[in-house]
Amino acid sequence: MYRAPVFLSQLEPRTARTTSEVLNFALWPFAVLTALRTVLVKGTNFNITDDFAPVYKASLAFLNGRAIYNENFDLVDPHYLYPPSGTLMIAPLALIDPEKSKWCFVALNAVAIVLAWYLLLRLFKVALKSPAAPGLLVLMFSSETVINTLAFGNVNGCLLAAEVIFLALVLRRRDLWAGVVMGLTIAVKPTLAPLLLIPLLRGQWKVFITALGVPAVLMAAAWPLIKDPMDFVHRTFPYFMGSRDYFNSAIVGNAAYYGLPVWLTWSMRLVMGALVLISLWLLYRYYRNDELFFVTTMSGVLLIASWLLPSLGQQYYSMLVFPFLMSVALRNSVLRNWPAWLAIFGFMTYDKWLLDHWQSTGRALEYLRVTFGWGLLLVVVFCVLGDRYLAARREGRLDSGIDPAFLLPADQASAVGAGPDTPPASAVGTAPKEQVSIMEGARA
């Protein structure tokens, strides 16, 4: 019988013997090559939108003692909006030429995204050998938010890593360090600031010492070094707080683009705001002790609401809901239904819906899909939590939580299904053991 030489047998690829191994062997090449393509191709090719250029220009102006906050906001090009504290932090970017600086910045954000991917796996106790690991990497690097963050040269990748580290530290009650991480992000841009409601509701007061102290110290250090600091107050900050009708997926942005009346715009914002407040109350009232579910779900609701309801929201902000999307791994996740993933498709995919033959319809599909996706996901969270609350109240078990009956322990689920004429378990012979075995099978 012929046998291959030893050195050739060493080169023979290992054959998968389980479904998990098959998925791993199939997904890892896709994951690695998708990530490499996104970084090397999308991150380095020319793109008409360049978020990095104004950042580099401001850094260079800062190092040379020139005015920074003198943008012409009548133009639709990307503008420099970082506060003086952020200018101080990003100034080293201008120590090398702009092209190499951008490649370094793109690489830094790519590494930060991979770090966030790894930390999310650790946070949800998902092993690297699980098919979920390469699957998550594929989804992240094929999403609009990661592709455009790297293509535009934006800082969102670093913000994602900071967010995951912040949530992990909050869960471990490392309050001062969690505040340091949050403070550094606020010093650059306040996108993650709404997440401070989480430690506030959990009574982790020490987080605020460093979360507010770090940007205050950096601002105090940067203020005298900026040639035109008051222009940030009088020109940049009002523009930052205002709304615009282009590149804006917030309700007010699309309402302005389509010319909706003010009363209708405010009605939509108020209704959505009410749904968000009810969802946050239900999360706090019934889930604050289920720490991982509470922190990750609330982070998603807070961030999406902060983009949809105020003045500005852009699609690639959606990167910051990856911790929320990862909560689908939890059995009581609010994302285990098809409407949730229909919503996620709306704001996560990189595809375009512009139509050559039906241009107005195509523009509506393209411009509104992010707004509708964010809004639908908030509605889904509200409906899932509200349905759980109403079911628990109807069954008289609000004191023990609102998780659906199929997630309850066997004895509690038995009590929920028992009517007033149902005999106690002790009077039904072997029924308790049978019911326990059924519930254990369902959990498996």
CSV table of C-alpha atoms in Angstrom, one decimal:
chain,number,residue,atom,x,y,z
A,1,MET,CA,0.0,0.0,0.0
A,2,TYR,CA,1.4,3.4,-1.0
A,3,ARG,CA,2.2,5.9,1.7
A,4,ALA,CA,3.0,9.5,1.1
A,5,PRO,CA,6.4,10.7,2.2
A,6,VAL,CA,6.5,12.0,5.8
A,7,PHE,CA,7.0,15.7,4.8
A,8,LEU,CA,4.0,15.5,2.4
A,9,SER,CA,1.8,14.0,5.1
A,10,GLN,CA,2.7,17.0,7.3
A,11,LEU,CA,1.3,19.3,4.7
A,12,GLU,CA,-2.0,17.5,4.3
A,13,PRO,CA,-4.8,19.8,5.6
A,14,ARG,CA,-6.7,18.5,8.6
A,15,THR,CA,-10.1,17.2,7.8
A,16,ALA,CA,-13.0,18.5,10.0
A,17,ARG,CA,-14.8,15.8,11.9
A,18,THR,CA,-17.5,17.9,13.7
A,19,THR,CA,-20.0,20.6,12.5
A,20,SER,CA,-18.1,23.1,14.7
A,21,GLU,CA,-14.8,22.3,13.0
A,22,VAL,CA,-16.4,22.5,9.6
A,23,LEU,CA,-17.7,26.0,10.4
A,24,ASN,CA,-14.4,27.1,11.8
A,25,PHE,CA,-12.4,25.9,8.7
A,26,ALA,CA,-14.9,27.7,6.5
A,27,LEU,CA,-15.3,30.9,8.4
A,28,TRP,CA,-11.7,31.7,9.4
A,29,PRO,CA,-10.3,32.2,5.9
A,30,PHE,CA,-13.3,34.5,5.1
A,31,ALA,CA,-12.8,36.4,8.4
A,32,VAL,CA,-9.1,37.0,7.9
A,33,LEU,CA,-9.3,37.9,4.2
A,34,THR,CA,-12.3,40.1,4.7
A,35,ALA,CA,-10.5,42.0,7.5
A,36,LEU,CA,-7.4,42.3,5.4
A,37,ARG,CA,-9.3,43.5,2.3
A,38,THR,CA,-11.2,46.1,4.3
A,39,VAL,CA,-8.0,47.5,5.9
A,40,LEU,CA,-5.7,47.3,2.9
A,41,VAL,CA,-8.1,48.2,0.1
A,42,LYS,CA,-10.9,50.3,1.6
A,43,GLY,CA,-8.6,51.8,4.2
A,44,THR,CA,-5.9,53.0,1.7
A,45,ASN,CA,-7.8,53.6,-1.6
A,46,PHE,CA,-8.9,57.1,-2.5
A,47,ASN,CA,-12.3,58.1,-1.1
A,48,ILE,CA,-14.2,61.3,-1.8
A,49,THR,CA,-15.0,61.6,1.9
A,50,ASP,CA,-11.9,62.3,4.0
A,51,ASP,CA,-12.5,62.7,7.7
A,52,PHE,CA,-8.8,62.5,8.4
A,53,ALA,CA,-7.8,65.6,6.3
A,54,PRO,CA,-9.3,68.2,8.6
A,55,VAL,CA,-8.0,66.4,11.7
A,56,TYR,CA,-4.4,66.5,10.2
A,57,LYS,CA,-4.8,70.1,9.2
A,58,ALA,CA,-5.9,71.1,12.7
A,59,SER,CA,-3.1,69.1,14.3
A,60,LEU,CA,-0.6,70.8,12.0
A,61,ALA,CA,-2.1,74.3,12.8
A,62,PHE,CA,-1.9,73.5,16.5
A,63,LEU,CA,1.8,72.5,16.4
A,64,ASN,CA,2.6,75.7,14.4
A,65,GLY,CA,0.5,78.1,16.6
A,66,ARG,CA,-2.1,78.9,13.9
A,67,ALA,CA,-5.9,79.3,14.2
A,68,ILE,CA,-7.8,76.0,14.2
A,69,TYR,CA,-11.5,76.8,14.5
A,70,ASN,CA,-11.9,78.9,11.4
A,71,GLU,CA,-13.9,76.3,9.3
A,72,ASN,CA,-16.3,77.5,6.6
A,73,PHE,CA,-19.5,75.7,7.7
A,74,ASP,CA,-21.3,76.7,4.5
A,75,LEU,CA,-19.4,73.9,2.8
A,76,VAL,CA,-20.5,70.3,3.0
A,77,ASP,CA,-17.0,68.9,3.3
A,78,PRO,CA,-16.0,67.2,6.6
A,79,HIS,CA,-15.3,69.8,9.3
A,80,TYR,CA,-13.0,69.7,12.3
A,81,LEU,CA,-15.2,69.6,15.4
A,82,TYR,CA,-12.9,68.3,18.2
A,83,PRO,CA,-12.6,70.4,21.3
A,84,PRO,CA,-9.3,71.9,22.4
A,85,SER,CA,-8.7,68.8,24.7
A,86,GLY,CA,-9.1,66.6,21.6
A,87,THR,CA,-6.8,68.8,19.6
A,88,LEU,CA,-4.1,68.3,22.3
A,89,MET,CA,-4.5,64.5,22.1
A,90,ILE,CA,-4.4,64.1,18.4
A,91,ALA,CA,-1.7,66.7,17.7
A,92,PRO,CA,1.1,64.1,17.4
A,93,LEU,CA,-0.6,62.9,14.1
A,94,ALA,CA,1.0,65.9,12.4
A,95,LEU,CA,4.6,65.0,13.3
A,96,ILE,CA,4.9,63.0,10.1
A,97,ASP,CA,3.7,63.6,6.6
A,98,PRO,CA,0.0,63.3,6.0
A,99,GLU,CA,0.0,60.1,3.9
A,100,LYS,CA,2.0,58.1,6.4
A,101,SER,CA,0.0,59.7,9.2
A,102,LYS,CA,-3.3,58.5,7.7
A,103,TRP,CA,-2.0,55.0,7.2
A,104,CYS,CA,-0.9,54.9,10.8
A,105,PHE,CA,-4.3,56.2,11.9
A,106,VAL,CA,-6.2,53.7,9.8
A,107,ALA,CA,-4.0,50.9,11.2
A,108,LEU,CA,-4.6,52.1,14.8
A,109,ASN,CA,-8.3,52.0,14.3
A,110,ALA,CA,-8.1,48.5,12.6
A,111,VAL,CA,-6.2,47.2,15.6
A,112,ALA,CA,-8.7,48.8,18.0
A,113,ILE,CA,-11.6,47.1,16.2
A,114,VAL,CA,-9.8,43.7,16.4
A,115,LEU,CA,-9.2,44.4,20.1
A,116,ALA,CA,-12.9,45.2,20.6
A,117,TRP,CA,-13.8,42.0,18.8
A,118,TYR,CA,-11.6,39.9,21.1
A,119,LEU,CA,-12.8,41.7,24.3
A,120,LEU,CA,-16.4,41.2,23.2
A,121,LEU,CA,-15.7,37.4,22.9
A,122,ARG,CA,-14.2,37.5,26.4
A,123,LEU,CA,-17.1,39.6,27.8
A,124,PHE,CA,-19.7,37.1,26.6
A,125,LYS,CA,-17.5,34.0,27.3
A,126,VAL,CA,-17.3,32.9,23.7
A,127,ALA,CA,-14.1,30.9,23.0
A,128,LEU,CA,-11.9,31.6,20.0
A,129,LYS,CA,-12.4,28.0,18.9
A,130,SER,CA,-16.2,28.7,18.6
A,131,PRO,CA,-17.5,29.4,15.0
A,132,ALA,CA,-19.0,32.6,16.5
A,133,ALA,CA,-15.5,34.1,16.7
A,134,PRO,CA,-14.7,34.2,13.0
A,135,GLY,CA,-18.4,34.8,12.2
A,136,LEU,CA,-18.4,38.0,14.3
A,137,LEU,CA,-15.2,39.1,12.7
A,138,VAL,CA,-16.7,38.6,9.2
A,139,LEU,CA,-19.8,40.6,10.1
A,140,MET,CA,-17.8,43.4,11.7
A,141,PHE,CA,-15.4,43.9,8.8
A,142,SER,CA,-18.1,43.6,6.1
A,143,SER,CA,-20.4,46.2,7.8
A,144,GLU,CA,-20.8,49.7,6.5
A,145,THR,CA,-19.7,51.2,9.8
A,146,VAL,CA,-16.3,49.4,9.9
A,147,ILE,CA,-15.7,49.8,6.1
A,148,ASN,CA,-16.4,53.6,6.1
A,149,THR,CA,-14.7,54.2,9.4
A,150,LEU,CA,-11.5,52.9,7.9
A,151,ALA,CA,-12.1,54.4,4.4
A,152,PHE,CA,-12.9,57.8,5.7
A,153,GLY,CA,-10.1,57.8,8.3
A,154,ASN,CA,-12.4,58.2,11.3
A,155,VAL,CA,-11.7,57.6,15.0
A,156,ASN,CA,-14.8,55.4,15.6
A,157,GLY,CA,-12.6,52.2,15.8
A,158,CYS,CA,-10.8,53.6,18.9
A,159,LEU,CA,-14.1,54.7,20.3
A,160,LEU,CA,-15.5,51.1,20.0
A,161,ALA,CA,-12.5,49.6,21.8
A,162,ALA,CA,-12.8,52.3,24.5
A,163,GLU,CA,-16.5,51.5,24.8
A,164,VAL,CA,-16.0,47.8,25.3
A,165,ILE,CA,-13.2,48.4,27.8
A,166,PHE,CA,-15.5,50.9,29.7
A,167,LEU,CA,-18.4,48.4,29.9
A,168,ALA,CA,-16.0,45.6,31.0
A,169,LEU,CA,-14.5,47.8,33.8
A,170,VAL,CA,-18.0,48.9,34.9
A,171,LEU,CA,-19.1,45.3,35.2
A,172,ARG,CA,-16.0,44.5,37.2
A,173,ARG,CA,-16.6,47.7,39.3
A,174,ARG,CA,-13.2,49.1,38.5
A,175,ASP,CA,-14.8,52.5,38.7
A,176,LEU,CA,-11.9,55.0,38.5
A,177,TRP,CA,-10.3,53.2,35.6
A,178,ALA,CA,-13.7,53.0,33.8
A,179,GLY,CA,-14.0,56.8,34.3
A,180,VAL,CA,-10.5,57.3,32.8
A,181,VAL,CA,-11.4,55.5,29.6
A,182,MET,CA,-14.6,57.4,29.3
A,183,GLY,CA,-12.9,60.7,30.1
A,184,LEU,CA,-10.4,60.2,27.3
A,185,THR,CA,-13.2,59.6,24.8
A,186,ILE,CA,-15.1,62.6,26.0
A,187,ALA,CA,-12.0,64.7,25.6
A,188,VAL,CA,-12.0,63.9,21.9
A,189,LYS,CA,-15.7,63.6,21.1
A,190,PRO,CA,-18.7,63.1,23.5
A,191,THR,CA,-20.3,60.3,21.4
A,192,LEU,CA,-20.1,57.8,24.3
A,193,ALA,CA,-21.1,60.3,27.0
A,194,PRO,CA,-24.7,58.9,27.2
A,195,LEU,CA,-23.3,55.6,28.6
A,196,LEU,CA,-22.6,57.5,31.8
A,197,LEU,CA,-26.2,56.8,32.7
A,198,ILE,CA,-25.3,53.2,33.3
A,199,PRO,CA,-22.9,53.7,36.2
A,200,LEU,CA,-25.2,56.4,37.5
A,201,LEU,CA,-28.1,53.9,37.7
A,202,ARG,CA,-25.8,51.3,39.2
A,203,GLY,CA,-24.6,53.7,41.9
A,204,GLN,CA,-21.0,53.6,40.7
A,205,TRP,CA,-20.3,57.2,41.6
A,206,LYS,CA,-16.5,57.0,41.4
A,207,VAL,CA,-16.7,56.7,37.7
A,208,PHE,CA,-17.7,60.3,37.4
A,209,ILE,CA,-14.6,61.5,39.3
A,210,THR,CA,-12.3,60.5,36.4
A,211,ALA,CA,-14.9,60.6,33.6
A,212,LEU,CA,-15.4,64.3,34.2
A,213,GLY,CA,-12.0,65.0,35.7
A,214,VAL,CA,-9.8,63.7,32.8
A,215,PRO,CA,-11.4,65.9,30.1
A,216,ALA,CA,-11.5,68.9,32.4
A,217,VAL,CA,-7.7,68.6,33.0
A,218,LEU,CA,-7.0,68.1,29.3
A,219,MET,CA,-9.2,71.0,28.4
A,220,ALA,CA,-7.4,73.2,31.0
A,221,ALA,CA,-4.0,72.1,29.6
A,222,ALA,CA,-5.0,72.7,26.0
A,223,TRP,CA,-6.9,76.0,26.3
A,224,PRO,CA,-3.9,78.3,26.7
A,225,LEU,CA,-2.1,76.5,23.8
A,226,ILE,CA,-4.9,77.1,21.3
A,227,LYS,CA,-4.6,80.3,19.3
A,228,ASP,CA,-8.4,80.7,18.9
A,229,PRO,CA,-10.1,78.8,21.8
A,230,MET,CA,-13.1,81.1,21.9
A,231,ASP,CA,-13.9,80.4,18.3
A,232,PHE,CA,-14.6,76.8,19.4
A,233,VAL,CA,-17.3,78.2,21.8
A,234,HIS,CA,-18.8,80.8,19.4
A,235,ARG,CA,-18.5,79.0,16.0
A,236,THR,CA,-17.8,75.3,16.2
A,237,PHE,CA,-19.9,74.3,19.2
A,238,PRO,CA,-23.2,75.9,17.8
A,239,TYR,CA,-22.6,74.2,14.5
A,240,PHE,CA,-22.0,70.9,16.3
A,241,MET,CA,-25.2,71.2,18.3
A,242,GLY,CA,-27.3,72.3,15.3
A,243,SER,CA,-28.9,70.0,12.7
A,244,ARG,CA,-28.4,69.7,9.0
A,245,ASP,CA,-30.2,68.2,6.1
A,246,TYR,CA,-27.3,66.3,4.5
A,247,PHE,CA,-25.3,63.2,5.8
A,248,ASN,CA,-27.7,63.2,8.8
A,249,SER,CA,-29.8,60.1,9.6
A,250,ALA,CA,-31.4,61.6,12.7
A,251,ILE,CA,-35.1,62.3,12.6
A,252,VAL,CA,-34.6,66.0,12.2
A,253,GLY,CA,-32.1,65.5,9.4
A,254,ASN,CA,-34.4,63.5,7.2
A,255,ALA,CA,-37.3,65.6,8.2
A,256,ALA,CA,-35.5,68.7,7.0
A,257,TYR,CA,-34.4,67.0,3.8
A,258,TYR,CA,-38.0,66.0,2.9
A,259,GLY,CA,-39.5,69.2,4.1
A,260,LEU,CA,-41.7,67.7,6.9
A,261,PRO,CA,-43.6,70.2,9.1
A,262,VAL,CA,-42.1,71.0,12.5
A,263,TRP,CA,-45.1,69.6,14.4
A,264,LEU,CA,-44.7,66.2,12.7
A,265,THR,CA,-41.0,66.1,13.3
A,266,TRP,CA,-41.5,66.9,17.0
A,267,SER,CA,-44.3,64.4,17.3
A,268,MET,CA,-42.0,61.6,16.0
A,269,ARG,CA,-39.2,62.6,18.3
A,270,LEU,CA,-41.5,62.8,21.4
A,271,VAL,CA,-43.1,59.5,20.6
A,272,MET,CA,-39.8,57.7,20.1
A,273,GLY,CA,-38.5,59.5,23.2
A,274,ALA,CA,-41.4,58.1,25.3
A,275,LEU,CA,-40.7,54.6,24.0
A,276,VAL,CA,-37.0,54.9,25.0
A,277,LEU,CA,-37.8,56.2,28.5
A,278,ILE,CA,-40.2,53.3,29.1
A,279,SER,CA,-37.7,50.8,27.8
A,280,LEU,CA,-35.0,52.3,30.1
A,281,TRP,CA,-37.3,52.1,33.1
A,282,LEU,CA,-38.2,48.5,32.4
A,283,LEU,CA,-34.5,47.6,32.1
A,284,TYR,CA,-33.6,49.4,35.3
A,285,ARG,CA,-36.6,48.1,37.3
A,286,TYR,CA,-36.4,44.4,36.3
A,287,TYR,CA,-32.9,43.7,34.9
A,288,ARG,CA,-30.3,45.8,36.7
A,289,ASN,CA,-29.2,42.7,38.7
A,290,ASP,CA,-28.7,40.8,35.4
A,291,GLU,CA,-25.6,42.8,34.9
A,292,LEU,CA,-24.3,41.7,31.5
A,293,PHE,CA,-27.8,41.9,29.9
A,294,PHE,CA,-28.6,45.2,31.6
A,295,VAL,CA,-25.3,47.0,30.7
A,296,THR,CA,-25.1,45.8,27.0
A,297,THR,CA,-28.8,46.3,26.3
A,298,MET,CA,-29.0,49.7,27.9
A,299,SER,CA,-25.8,50.8,26.0
A,300,GLY,CA,-27.5,50.0,22.7
A,301,VAL,CA,-30.7,51.8,23.6
A,302,LEU,CA,-28.9,54.9,24.9
A,303,LEU,CA,-26.6,55.3,21.9
A,304,ILE,CA,-29.2,54.7,19.2
A,305,ALA,CA,-31.5,57.2,21.0
A,306,SER,CA,-28.7,59.7,21.1
A,307,TRP,CA,-28.3,59.5,17.3
A,308,LEU,CA,-31.9,59.3,16.3
A,309,LEU,CA,-33.5,61.9,18.6
A,310,PRO,CA,-31.1,64.9,18.8
A,311,SER,CA,-29.6,66.9,16.0
A,312,LEU,CA,-27.0,64.6,14.3
A,313,GLY,CA,-26.7,60.9,13.6
A,314,GLN,CA,-24.6,59.2,10.9
A,315,GLN,CA,-24.7,55.6,9.8
A,316,TYR,CA,-21.1,54.7,10.8
A,317,TYR,CA,-21.8,55.6,14.4
A,318,SER,CA,-23.6,52.2,14.4
A,319,MET,CA,-20.2,50.5,15.1
A,320,LEU,CA,-20.8,51.4,18.8
A,321,VAL,CA,-23.8,49.1,19.1
A,322,PHE,CA,-21.7,46.0,18.5
A,323,PRO,CA,-21.8,45.2,22.3
A,324,PHE,CA,-25.6,45.4,22.1
A,325,LEU,CA,-25.8,43.2,19.0
A,326,MET,CA,-23.5,40.7,20.8
A,327,SER,CA,-26.1,40.4,23.5
A,328,VAL,CA,-28.0,38.1,21.2
A,329,ALA,CA,-25.8,35.4,22.7
A,330,LEU,CA,-27.8,35.8,26.0
A,331,ARG,CA,-30.9,33.6,26.3
A,332,ASN,CA,-33.1,36.5,27.4
A,333,SER,CA,-31.8,38.9,24.7
A,334,VAL,CA,-34.3,41.2,23.2
A,335,LEU,CA,-32.7,40.6,19.8
A,336,ARG,CA,-33.9,37.0,19.3
A,337,ASN,CA,-36.6,37.9,16.7
A,338,TRP,CA,-36.7,38.7,13.0
A,339,PRO,CA,-37.8,42.3,13.3
A,340,ALA,CA,-34.7,43.2,15.3
A,341,TRP,CA,-32.5,41.8,12.5
A,342,LEU,CA,-34.5,43.5,9.8
A,343,ALA,CA,-33.7,46.8,11.7
A,344,ILE,CA,-30.1,45.9,12.0
A,345,PHE,CA,-29.9,45.2,8.3
A,346,GLY,CA,-31.1,48.7,7.7
A,347,PHE,CA,-28.2,50.4,9.4
A,348,MET,CA,-25.4,47.9,9.3
A,349,THR,CA,-25.1,46.7,5.7
A,350,TYR,CA,-22.8,48.3,3.2
A,351,ASP,CA,-25.1,47.9,0.2
A,352,LYS,CA,-26.7,50.8,-1.7
A,353,TRP,CA,-30.4,51.0,-2.6
A,354,LEU,CA,-30.1,53.7,-5.2
A,355,LEU,CA,-32.1,52.9,-8.4
A,356,ASP,CA,-31.3,54.2,-11.9
A,357,HIS,CA,-34.9,53.8,-13.2
A,358,TRP,CA,-36.8,54.9,-10.1
A,359,GLN,CA,-34.5,57.5,-8.7
A,360,SER,CA,-36.8,59.1,-6.1
A,361,THR,CA,-37.7,55.7,-4.8
A,362,GLY,CA,-34.1,54.6,-4.6
A,363,ARG,CA,-33.1,57.8,-2.8
A,364,ALA,CA,-35.9,57.3,-0.3
A,365,LEU,CA,-34.8,53.7,0.4
A,366,GLU,CA,-31.1,54.7,0.7
A,367,TYR,CA,-31.6,57.9,2.8
A,368,LEU,CA,-34.3,56.5,5.1
A,369,ARG,CA,-33.1,53.0,5.8
A,370,VAL,CA,-30.7,54.0,8.6
A,371,THR,CA,-33.3,56.2,10.3
A,372,PHE,CA,-36.0,53.5,10.0
A,373,GLY,CA,-33.5,50.8,11.2
A,374,TRP,CA,-32.5,52.7,14.3
A,375,GLY,CA,-36.2,53.6,15.0
A,376,LEU,CA,-37.4,50.0,14.4
A,377,LEU,CA,-34.8,48.6,16.7
A,378,LEU,CA,-35.9,50.9,19.5
A,379,VAL,CA,-39.5,49.9,18.8
A,380,VAL,CA,-38.5,46.2,19.0
A,381,VAL,CA,-36.8,46.7,22.4
A,382,PHE,CA,-39.9,48.5,23.7
A,383,CYS,CA,-42.3,45.8,22.4
A,384,VAL,CA,-40.2,42.9,23.7
A,385,LEU,CA,-39.8,44.4,27.2
A,386,GLY,CA,-43.4,45.6,27.2
A,387,ASP,CA,-44.7,42.2,26.3
A,388,ARG,CA,-42.6,40.6,28.9
A,389,TYR,CA,-43.9,43.0,31.5
A,390,LEU,CA,-47.6,42.5,30.6
A,391,ALA,CA,-47.2,38.7,30.6
A,392,ALA,CA,-45.5,38.8,34.0
A,393,ARG,CA,-48.2,41.1,35.4
A,394,ARG,CA,-51.0,38.9,34.0
A,395,GLU,CA,-49.3,35.8,35.6
A,396,GLY,CA,-48.7,37.6,38.9
A,397,ARG,CA,-45.0,37.2,39.0
A,398,LEU,CA,-43.7,40.8,38.6
A,399,ASP,CA,-41.9,40.5,42.0
A,400,SER,CA,-39.6,37.8,40.5
A,401,GLY,CA,-38.8,39.5,37.2
A,402,ILE,CA,-40.3,39.7,33.7
A,403,ASP,CA,-38.2,37.1,31.8
A,404,PRO,CA,-40.4,34.9,29.6
A,405,ALA,CA,-41.8,31.8,31.1
A,406,PHE,CA,-39.6,29.4,29.1
A,407,LEU,CA,-36.5,30.9,30.7
A,408,LEU,CA,-37.8,30.4,34.3
A,409,PRO,CA,-36.7,27.6,36.6
A,410,ALA,CA,-38.8,24.5,36.4
A,411,ASP,CA,-40.7,25.0,39.7
A,412,GLN,CA,-41.5,28.6,38.9
A,413,ALA,CA,-42.6,27.8,35.3
A,414,SER,CA,-44.9,25.1,36.7
A,415,ALA,CA,-46.4,27.6,39.0
A,416,VAL,CA,-47.0,30.1,36.1
A,417,GLY,CA,-48.8,27.4,34.1
A,418,ALA,CA,-50.9,26.2,37.0
A,419,GLY,CA,-54.4,27.4,37.2
A,420,PRO,CA,-56.5,27.7,40.3
A,421,ASP,CA,-57.8,24.1,40.0
A,422,THR,CA,-54.4,22.5,39.3
A,423,PRO,CA,-53.4,20.2,42.1
A,424,PRO,CA,-50.0,20.8,43.8
A,425,ALA,CA,-47.0,19.0,42.4
A,426,SER,CA,-46.6,16.8,45.4
A,427,ALA,CA,-50.0,15.2,44.7
A,428,VAL,CA,-49.2,14.3,41.1
A,429,GLY,CA,-46.8,11.3,41.6
A,430,THR,CA,-44.0,11.5,39.1
A,431,ALA,CA,-45.1,14.7,37.3
A,432,PRO,CA,-42.5,17.0,38.9
A,433,LYS,CA,-39.6,14.9,37.7
A,434,GLU,CA,-41.1,14.7,34.2
A,435,GLN,CA,-41.6,18.5,34.1
A,436,VAL,CA,-38.0,19.1,35.3
A,437,SER,CA,-36.7,16.9,32.5
A,438,ILE,CA,-38.8,18.7,29.9
A,439,MET,CA,-37.5,22.1,31.0
A,440,GLU,CA,-33.9,20.9,31.1
A,441,GLY,CA,-34.4,19.7,27.5
A,442,ALA,CA,-35.7,23.0,26.5
A,443,ARG,CA,-32.7,24.8,28.0
A,444,ALA,CA,-30.3,22.5,26.3
